[in-house]
Amino acid sequence: MKIALFNLGCSKNIVDGNKMLGFLQEQGCTVVDDAAAAEVLLVNTCTFIESATKEAIDTIFAAAGVAHEEHKTLIVAGCFSQRYREEIAQEFPEVDLWLGVDDWEEGLRNYFSLHRPVSGYTRRLEEPLHSQYLKISEGCSHRCSFCIIPHIRGSFRSFSPDDLLAEAKWLESQGVRECIVVSQDTSFYGRDHHSSLAVFLERLVRETSFPMIRMMYLHPAFVDADLLALVAREERLCSYFDIPLQHISDSILSQMGRRPGEAGIYEVIQKIRDTVPDAVIRSSFILGYPGETEEDFEKLCDFIRWARLDKVGVFPYSPEEGTRAAEAEPKVPVEVAQERCEILMNIQRDISREKQEERVGKTLPVLIDRISDSPDYLFEGRTMGDAPEVDGRVFILSGDGEVGQIVPATIIDCDDYDLFATL
């Protein structure tokens, strides 16, 4: 049986989709990239925000057309399926099987009468093979007013550290050089079992030899002293802190159901800077949340100027069906939210450029991700301060190296977000 996967959404969901493929390969199925050559089409969906829901629907429609015309089996999995399958199944009669986020293995076994036991870790690895995600938990126990994830994925539950270490060792055996630790709330890991993220990371460092271990999706309320001390002393742990703060105004944070408040956020950023002097801090913010005043926005601008974060993403508020925030008042006009995004990014762009210019002339370790498509460069890579997909790149003009290597690169120029180097 030949299967083609349409994998949508965030890194966590991509891992889930690839685990489904790995399971099916264990059962004797063949994975193909060309949908025309497949007998089964598997759409792994996202529904985190409105645009993701639209993408899921569009992809299902497209796959349904192919499945109907060419008599293929169509399976829909992931967050969209979990959230809407009961109410939308009649609109997609071409879909043969709807799978939830927790029952996909049982569903696949029952539908295809699959009985082989699973041996080890067989998930499909994304390109580039040397950089892979390690998903360490499922769900989220925070009830942020704008987020639907707890309703879809359930409450937070940590995966077994022993199982995770075994998976990490398998990734290492496949040639992975950068292990990216992810979940809906990475910094909360272990707290549901009287442990902590720091305890797990210490084992990960001790029991593997990944030259780069990166954390993403840290909640500011759980970035504690133990975690900071561990990052400060372990050079294989990237001094990279991806902490979605969402806002700085106490009024907005309270309405969002976020903690800590303004004073606590200032304290967390200062502790990171004091404990890990070379820290790279990335964050994201929502602009135009219901009730956001000009004063709230100015507080956020002042914070950005003070914090001098290394990487920032901003998003206009998008009301999501089923969340408390969707009913909140007063609404902020879309054009006002967009204008505030532009103003904030203009402030951050100047900060980012200054930080980039500080790197020019330095020699930094760079992970080579790929041979460049541009004739102007040999390779493209990233520093320890740059995560894949969301951050800038290092364009390498000359020198010897191979994809997957970590090499010393001399930074010779920069723009607002990218670096240019020679080996």
Short mmCIF file of C-alpha atoms in Angstrom, two decimals:
data_model
loop_
_atom_site.label_atom_id
_atom_site.label_comp_id
_atom_site.label_asym_id
_atom_site.label_seq_id
_atom_site.Cartn_x
_atom_site.Cartn_y
_atom_site.Cartn_z
CA MET A 1 0.00 0.00 0.00
CA LYS A 2 1.44 3.36 -1.09
CA ILE A 3 0.75 6.42 1.08
CA ALA A 4 1.29 10.15 0.48
CA LEU A 5 1.26 12.60 3.40
CA PHE A 6 0.12 16.22 3.39
CA ASN A 7 1.67 17.53 6.62
CA LEU A 8 0.35 20.91 7.83
CA GLY A 9 0.93 23.14 10.83
CA CYS A 10 3.53 23.62 13.53
CA SER A 11 6.65 21.60 14.27
CA LYS A 12 4.79 19.54 16.89
CA ASN A 13 2.13 18.54 14.39
CA ILE A 14 4.75 17.78 11.74
CA VAL A 15 6.36 15.33 14.18
CA ASP A 16 2.97 13.68 14.74
CA GLY A 17 2.42 13.27 10.99
CA ASN A 18 5.85 11.78 10.49
CA LYS A 19 5.23 9.33 13.34
CA MET A 20 2.08 8.19 11.55
CA LEU A 21 4.15 7.56 8.43
CA GLY A 22 6.77 5.70 10.46
CA PHE A 23 4.08 3.50 11.96
CA LEU A 24 2.62 2.73 8.53
CA GLN A 25 6.06 1.90 7.15
CA GLU A 26 6.50 -0.55 10.03
CA GLN A 27 3.29 -2.18 8.86
CA GLY A 28 4.73 -2.71 5.39
CA CYS A 29 3.38 0.41 3.66
CA THR A 30 5.43 2.45 1.19
CA VAL A 31 5.65 6.23 1.49
CA VAL A 32 5.56 8.19 -1.78
CA ASP A 33 5.88 11.93 -2.37
CA ASP A 34 3.66 11.99 -5.45
CA ALA A 35 -0.05 11.90 -4.61
CA ALA A 36 -0.80 10.52 -8.07
CA ALA A 37 1.24 7.41 -7.27
CA ALA A 38 -0.41 6.87 -3.87
CA GLU A 39 -3.28 4.58 -2.99
CA VAL A 40 -3.90 6.39 0.30
CA LEU A 41 -3.83 10.16 0.92
CA LEU A 42 -3.19 11.18 4.55
CA VAL A 43 -3.87 14.82 5.44
CA ASN A 44 -2.49 15.81 8.86
CA THR A 45 -4.17 19.11 9.73
CA CYS A 46 -3.82 22.18 11.95
CA THR A 47 -6.50 24.55 13.24
CA PHE A 48 -4.58 26.79 15.65
CA ILE A 49 -5.66 30.02 13.95
CA GLU A 50 -8.16 30.94 11.25
CA SER A 51 -5.60 30.80 8.44
CA ALA A 52 -4.54 27.29 9.51
CA THR A 53 -8.18 26.16 9.50
CA LYS A 54 -8.63 27.57 6.00
CA GLU A 55 -5.47 25.81 4.82
CA ALA A 56 -6.74 22.54 6.31
CA ILE A 57 -10.12 22.87 4.56
CA ASP A 58 -8.50 23.80 1.24
CA THR A 59 -6.11 20.85 1.45
CA ILE A 60 -8.91 18.42 2.33
CA PHE A 61 -10.99 19.73 -0.59
CA ALA A 62 -8.07 19.26 -2.99
CA ALA A 63 -7.29 15.78 -1.67
CA ALA A 64 -10.98 14.85 -1.77
CA GLY A 65 -11.13 15.73 -5.45
CA VAL A 66 -8.14 13.53 -6.22
CA ALA A 67 -9.44 10.70 -4.04
CA HIS A 68 -12.87 10.78 -5.71
CA GLU A 69 -11.58 10.92 -9.29
CA GLU A 70 -8.84 8.33 -8.87
CA HIS A 71 -10.53 6.04 -6.32
CA LYS A 72 -8.03 6.60 -3.52
CA THR A 73 -8.53 6.23 0.22
CA LEU A 74 -8.58 9.59 2.04
CA ILE A 75 -7.66 9.91 5.73
CA VAL A 76 -7.77 13.16 7.71
CA ALA A 77 -5.90 13.46 11.02
CA GLY A 78 -4.61 16.17 13.35
CA CYS A 79 -6.13 19.14 15.14
CA PHE A 80 -8.78 20.04 12.54
CA SER A 81 -10.02 16.46 12.53
CA GLN A 82 -10.04 16.33 16.33
CA ARG A 83 -11.98 19.58 16.57
CA TYR A 84 -14.50 19.35 13.73
CA ARG A 85 -14.84 15.75 12.57
CA GLU A 86 -18.26 15.17 14.12
CA GLU A 87 -19.84 18.30 12.67
CA ILE A 88 -18.12 18.39 9.30
CA ALA A 89 -17.90 14.74 8.26
CA GLN A 90 -21.10 14.97 6.19
CA GLU A 91 -19.60 17.81 4.13
CA PHE A 92 -16.68 15.58 3.12
CA PRO A 93 -18.17 12.21 2.10
CA GLU A 94 -14.91 11.47 0.25
CA VAL A 95 -13.08 11.16 3.60
CA ASP A 96 -12.89 7.50 4.52
CA LEU A 97 -11.37 7.89 7.99
CA TRP A 98 -11.18 10.74 10.50
CA LEU A 99 -8.48 10.38 13.16
CA GLY A 100 -8.07 12.31 16.42
CA VAL A 101 -4.81 13.44 17.96
CA ASP A 102 -4.64 10.55 20.44
CA ASP A 103 -6.36 7.66 18.66
CA TRP A 104 -4.62 7.66 15.29
CA GLU A 105 -2.71 4.38 15.80
CA GLU A 106 -5.80 2.52 16.94
CA GLY A 107 -7.79 4.03 14.08
CA LEU A 108 -5.24 3.03 11.45
CA ARG A 109 -4.88 -0.49 12.86
CA ASN A 110 -8.63 -1.05 12.86
CA TYR A 111 -9.29 0.44 9.43
CA PHE A 112 -6.50 -1.39 7.59
CA SER A 113 -6.39 -4.50 9.84
CA LEU A 114 -2.77 -3.85 10.80
CA HIS A 115 -1.34 -6.19 13.42
CA ARG A 116 2.45 -5.92 13.35
CA PRO A 117 4.03 -4.67 16.59
CA VAL A 118 6.01 -1.44 16.41
CA SER A 119 9.75 -1.90 16.86
CA GLY A 120 11.68 1.17 17.94
CA TYR A 121 11.40 4.64 16.44
CA THR A 122 10.55 4.75 12.77
CA ARG A 123 9.17 8.21 12.17
CA ARG A 124 10.03 9.80 8.86
CA LEU A 125 12.68 12.49 9.22
CA GLU A 126 12.25 15.88 7.57
CA GLU A 127 14.93 17.58 5.52
CA PRO A 128 17.50 18.62 6.54
CA LEU A 129 18.14 15.29 8.24
CA HIS A 130 20.73 16.72 10.64
CA SER A 131 18.17 18.95 12.40
CA GLN A 132 15.15 17.29 14.02
CA TYR A 133 12.49 17.99 16.63
CA LEU A 134 12.03 16.01 19.84
CA LYS A 135 8.45 16.46 21.05
CA ILE A 136 8.45 15.96 24.81
CA SER A 137 4.81 16.36 25.86
CA GLU A 138 1.24 16.67 24.66
CA GLY A 139 -1.48 19.19 25.47
CA CYS A 140 -1.49 22.31 27.62
CA SER A 141 -2.97 23.07 31.04
CA HIS A 142 -2.90 26.84 30.67
CA ARG A 143 -6.18 28.38 29.66
CA CYS A 144 -5.09 31.43 27.69
CA SER A 145 -8.25 33.19 26.56
CA PHE A 146 -7.18 33.40 22.91
CA CYS A 147 -5.99 29.80 22.46
CA ILE A 148 -7.96 26.71 21.45
CA ILE A 149 -5.16 24.16 21.94
CA PRO A 150 -6.22 22.85 25.41
CA HIS A 151 -9.69 22.13 24.00
CA ILE A 152 -8.17 20.14 21.13
CA ARG A 153 -5.08 18.52 22.64
CA GLY A 154 -6.22 18.21 26.25
CA SER A 155 -4.37 18.96 29.47
CA PHE A 156 -0.59 18.90 29.66
CA ARG A 157 1.05 15.51 30.04
CA SER A 158 4.78 14.88 29.94
CA PHE A 159 6.10 11.95 27.95
CA SER A 160 8.27 9.43 29.79
CA PRO A 161 11.86 10.70 30.08
CA ASP A 162 13.18 7.19 29.44
CA ASP A 163 11.14 6.92 26.23
CA LEU A 164 12.31 10.36 25.15
CA LEU A 165 15.94 9.49 25.79
CA ALA A 166 15.53 6.34 23.71
CA GLU A 167 14.00 8.38 20.89
CA ALA A 168 16.80 10.95 21.16
CA LYS A 169 19.42 8.20 20.89
CA TRP A 170 17.64 6.86 17.82
CA LEU A 171 17.71 10.35 16.27
CA GLU A 172 21.41 10.53 17.05
CA SER A 173 21.96 7.19 15.33
CA GLN A 174 20.33 8.66 12.21
CA GLY A 175 22.95 11.40 12.02
CA VAL A 176 21.01 14.20 13.73
CA ARG A 177 23.27 17.01 14.90
CA GLU A 178 20.72 19.51 16.21
CA CYS A 179 18.02 18.25 18.58
CA ILE A 180 15.20 20.79 18.99
CA VAL A 181 13.14 20.16 22.12
CA VAL A 182 9.51 21.23 21.60
CA SER A 183 6.03 20.97 23.05
CA GLN A 184 3.07 23.26 23.65
CA ASP A 185 4.76 24.38 26.88
CA THR A 186 8.31 23.07 26.98
CA SER A 187 9.30 24.75 30.25
CA PHE A 188 6.42 23.01 32.08
CA TYR A 189 7.88 19.58 31.27
CA GLY A 190 8.05 17.20 34.22
CA ARG A 191 6.06 19.36 36.61
CA ASP A 192 3.10 16.99 36.32
CA HIS A 193 5.43 14.25 37.67
CA HIS A 194 7.40 16.18 40.31
CA SER A 195 10.34 16.76 37.98
CA SER A 196 11.44 19.59 35.67
CA LEU A 197 12.75 20.49 32.24
CA ALA A 198 16.21 21.10 33.71
CA VAL A 199 16.35 17.55 35.08
CA PHE A 200 15.41 16.11 31.69
CA LEU A 201 17.83 18.33 29.75
CA GLU A 202 20.65 17.36 32.08
CA ARG A 203 20.03 13.71 31.18
CA LEU A 204 19.75 14.59 27.49
CA VAL A 205 23.14 16.30 27.59
CA ARG A 206 24.72 13.48 29.60
CA GLU A 207 23.29 10.53 27.63
CA THR A 208 23.63 11.87 24.07
CA SER A 209 26.29 13.71 22.12
CA PHE A 210 24.23 16.15 20.03
CA PRO A 211 26.49 19.17 19.48
CA MET A 212 23.42 21.44 19.48
CA ILE A 213 20.37 21.10 21.73
CA ARG A 214 17.78 23.85 21.37
CA MET A 215 14.65 24.60 23.39
CA MET A 216 11.55 26.24 21.95
CA TYR A 217 8.16 27.35 23.32
CA LEU A 218 9.12 28.29 26.88
CA HIS A 219 6.47 29.83 29.14
CA PRO A 220 7.86 32.84 31.04
CA ALA A 221 6.34 31.67 34.33
CA PHE A 222 8.48 28.50 34.31
CA VAL A 223 11.89 29.72 33.16
CA ASP A 224 13.50 29.04 36.52
CA ALA A 225 16.95 29.37 38.09
CA ASP A 226 17.81 25.68 37.57
CA LEU A 227 17.16 25.93 33.84
CA LEU A 228 19.19 29.12 33.48
CA ALA A 229 22.11 27.68 35.45
CA LEU A 230 22.11 24.55 33.29
CA VAL A 231 22.16 26.54 30.04
CA ALA A 232 24.93 28.75 31.41
CA ARG A 233 27.24 25.81 32.14
CA GLU A 234 26.44 23.38 29.29
CA GLU A 235 27.88 24.65 26.02
CA ARG A 236 25.93 22.08 23.96
CA LEU A 237 22.68 23.66 25.14
CA CYS A 238 22.04 26.60 22.83
CA SER A 239 21.82 29.87 24.74
CA TYR A 240 18.54 30.41 22.95
CA PHE A 241 15.32 31.27 24.74
CA ASP A 242 12.11 31.18 22.70
CA ILE A 243 9.58 32.72 25.10
CA PRO A 244 6.21 33.87 23.71
CA LEU A 245 5.34 36.78 26.01
CA GLN A 246 2.21 37.94 24.11
CA HIS A 247 2.10 41.38 25.79
CA ILE A 248 3.49 43.45 28.66
CA SER A 249 0.46 45.40 29.91
CA ASP A 250 -0.96 43.94 33.13
CA SER A 251 -4.45 44.76 31.92
CA ILE A 252 -4.08 42.79 28.68
CA LEU A 253 -2.12 39.94 30.27
CA SER A 254 -4.84 39.53 32.89
CA GLN A 255 -7.56 39.39 30.23
CA MET A 256 -5.48 36.89 28.27
CA GLY A 257 -5.08 34.68 31.34
CA ARG A 258 -1.30 34.99 31.06
CA ARG A 259 1.28 35.11 33.80
CA PRO A 260 3.52 36.50 35.12
CA GLY A 261 2.49 40.13 34.87
CA GLU A 262 4.54 43.10 33.74
CA ALA A 263 6.94 43.12 36.69
CA GLY A 264 7.49 39.38 36.44
CA ILE A 265 8.31 39.57 32.73
CA TYR A 266 10.86 42.31 33.28
CA GLU A 267 12.39 40.15 36.02
CA VAL A 268 12.58 37.03 33.81
CA ILE A 269 14.33 38.90 31.00
CA GLN A 270 16.80 40.46 33.43
CA LYS A 271 17.56 37.08 35.05
CA ILE A 272 18.28 35.55 31.64
CA ARG A 273 20.63 38.38 30.72
CA ASP A 274 22.39 38.18 34.10
CA THR A 275 22.78 34.39 34.17
CA VAL A 276 23.43 33.71 30.47
CA PRO A 277 25.23 36.81 29.13
CA ASP A 278 25.33 35.50 25.55
CA ALA A 279 21.62 34.58 25.55
CA VAL A 280 19.60 35.06 22.39
CA ILE A 281 15.98 35.79 23.31
CA ARG A 282 13.12 35.37 20.88
CA SER A 283 9.52 36.31 21.62
CA SER A 284 6.16 36.93 19.98
CA PHE A 285 3.38 39.39 20.72
CA ILE A 286 -0.30 39.78 19.90
CA LEU A 287 -1.41 43.28 18.90
CA GLY A 288 -5.00 44.49 18.88
CA TYR A 289 -6.31 42.13 21.55
CA PRO A 290 -9.83 43.24 22.62
CA GLY A 291 -9.56 46.20 24.98
CA GLU A 292 -5.96 47.08 24.07
CA THR A 293 -5.60 50.83 24.50
CA GLU A 294 -3.00 53.20 23.13
CA GLU A 295 -1.47 53.26 26.62
CA ASP A 296 -1.20 49.44 26.61
CA PHE A 297 0.52 49.59 23.24
CA GLU A 298 2.96 52.28 24.36
CA LYS A 299 3.90 50.11 27.36
CA LEU A 300 4.76 47.33 24.95
CA CYS A 301 6.85 49.66 22.78
CA ASP A 302 8.72 50.84 25.87
CA PHE A 303 9.36 47.22 26.87
CA ILE A 304 10.74 46.36 23.43
CA ARG A 305 13.13 49.32 23.65
CA TRP A 306 14.27 48.24 27.12
CA ALA A 307 14.50 44.46 26.56
CA ARG A 308 16.32 44.68 23.23
CA LEU A 309 15.14 41.21 22.32
CA ASP A 310 17.11 39.47 19.60
CA LYS A 311 14.15 38.12 17.62
CA VAL A 312 10.53 39.27 17.65
CA GLY A 313 7.39 38.17 15.85
CA VAL A 314 4.18 40.19 16.00
CA PHE A 315 0.69 39.12 15.01
CA PRO A 316 -2.60 41.02 14.79
CA TYR A 317 -5.17 39.44 17.08
CA SER A 318 -7.33 36.85 15.35
CA PRO A 319 -10.56 35.79 17.13
CA GLU A 320 -10.77 32.02 17.28
CA GLU A 321 -14.08 30.22 17.52
CA GLY A 322 -14.59 28.58 20.91
CA THR A 323 -12.21 30.83 22.87
CA ARG A 324 -13.17 33.30 25.59
CA ALA A 325 -11.41 36.10 23.76
CA ALA A 326 -13.65 35.71 20.72
CA GLU A 327 -16.50 37.22 22.74
CA ALA A 328 -14.40 39.90 24.46
CA GLU A 329 -15.10 43.61 24.02
CA PRO A 330 -14.28 46.25 22.94
CA LYS A 331 -12.87 45.08 19.62
CA VAL A 332 -9.81 46.82 18.23
CA PRO A 333 -10.23 47.68 14.53
CA VAL A 334 -8.15 45.45 12.26
CA GLU A 335 -6.44 48.43 10.67
CA VAL A 336 -5.37 49.70 14.11
CA ALA A 337 -3.94 46.29 15.03
CA GLN A 338 -2.06 46.16 11.72
CA GLU A 339 -0.67 49.66 12.22
CA ARG A 340 0.53 48.75 15.72
CA CYS A 341 2.26 45.66 14.31
CA GLU A 342 4.11 47.82 11.80
CA ILE A 343 5.16 50.37 14.42
CA LEU A 344 6.44 47.68 16.79
CA MET A 345 8.34 45.87 14.04
CA ASN A 346 9.97 49.13 12.96
CA ILE A 347 11.26 49.59 16.51
CA GLN A 348 12.47 45.99 16.63
CA ARG A 349 14.05 46.16 13.17
CA ASP A 350 16.45 48.85 14.35
CA ILE A 351 17.34 46.76 17.41
CA SER A 352 17.83 43.63 15.31
CA ARG A 353 20.09 45.49 12.89
CA GLU A 354 22.25 46.80 15.73
CA LYS A 355 22.57 43.30 17.17
CA GLN A 356 23.44 41.91 13.74
CA GLU A 357 26.15 44.54 13.25
CA GLU A 358 27.69 43.53 16.58
CA ARG A 359 28.32 40.07 15.05
CA VAL A 360 30.24 41.38 12.02
CA GLY A 361 33.94 40.57 12.35
CA LYS A 362 33.34 37.71 14.78
CA THR A 363 33.93 34.02 14.09
CA LEU A 364 30.90 31.96 15.11
CA PRO A 365 30.04 28.25 14.92
CA VAL A 366 27.56 27.74 12.08
CA LEU A 367 25.55 24.63 11.27
CA ILE A 368 25.48 24.18 7.48
CA ASP A 369 21.88 23.37 6.53
CA ARG A 370 22.00 23.19 2.75
CA ILE A 371 23.82 23.96 -0.46
CA SER A 372 22.53 27.37 -1.52
CA ASP A 373 20.18 27.69 -4.49
CA SER A 374 21.68 31.10 -5.19
CA PRO A 375 24.79 31.30 -7.40
CA ASP A 376 26.07 34.02 -5.06
CA TYR A 377 26.57 31.64 -2.13
CA LEU A 378 27.98 28.18 -1.47
CA PHE A 379 25.97 27.22 1.60
CA GLU A 380 23.21 28.41 3.91
CA GLY A 381 23.34 27.74 7.63
CA ARG A 382 22.47 29.00 11.10
CA THR A 383 24.24 30.05 14.25
CA MET A 384 23.30 28.69 17.66
CA GLY A 385 21.18 31.84 18.00
CA ASP A 386 18.98 31.01 15.00
CA ALA A 387 16.22 28.41 14.96
CA PRO A 388 15.12 26.85 11.67
CA GLU A 389 12.27 28.43 9.70
CA VAL A 390 11.56 31.34 12.06
CA ASP A 391 14.96 33.07 12.33
CA GLY A 392 17.62 34.41 10.01
CA ARG A 393 20.23 32.51 8.03
CA VAL A 394 23.95 32.67 7.45
CA PHE A 395 24.84 32.85 3.76
CA ILE A 396 28.33 31.43 3.21
CA LEU A 397 30.22 32.93 0.28
CA SER A 398 33.39 30.83 0.25
CA GLY A 399 35.28 28.03 2.00
CA ASP A 400 35.13 24.27 2.45
CA GLY A 401 32.35 22.51 4.30
CA GLU A 402 29.63 19.89 4.13
CA VAL A 403 25.92 19.91 4.89
CA GLY A 404 25.40 18.89 8.52
CA GLN A 405 28.80 20.12 9.69
CA ILE A 406 29.25 22.77 12.37
CA VAL A 407 32.04 25.02 11.13
CA PRO A 408 33.71 28.24 12.32
CA ALA A 409 32.44 31.04 10.07
CA THR A 410 33.76 34.60 9.94
CA ILE A 411 30.91 37.09 9.67
CA ILE A 412 31.76 39.72 7.04
CA ASP A 413 28.41 41.51 6.58
CA CYS A 414 24.77 41.55 7.64
CA ASP A 415 21.33 42.87 6.88
CA ASP A 416 18.41 43.27 9.29
CA TYR A 417 18.00 39.53 9.88
CA ASP A 418 20.63 37.54 7.95
CA LEU A 419 24.41 37.21 8.15
CA PHE A 420 27.02 36.77 5.42
CA ALA A 421 30.19 34.78 6.12
CA THR A 422 33.26 32.99 4.83
CA LEU A 423 34.77 29.76 6.10
#
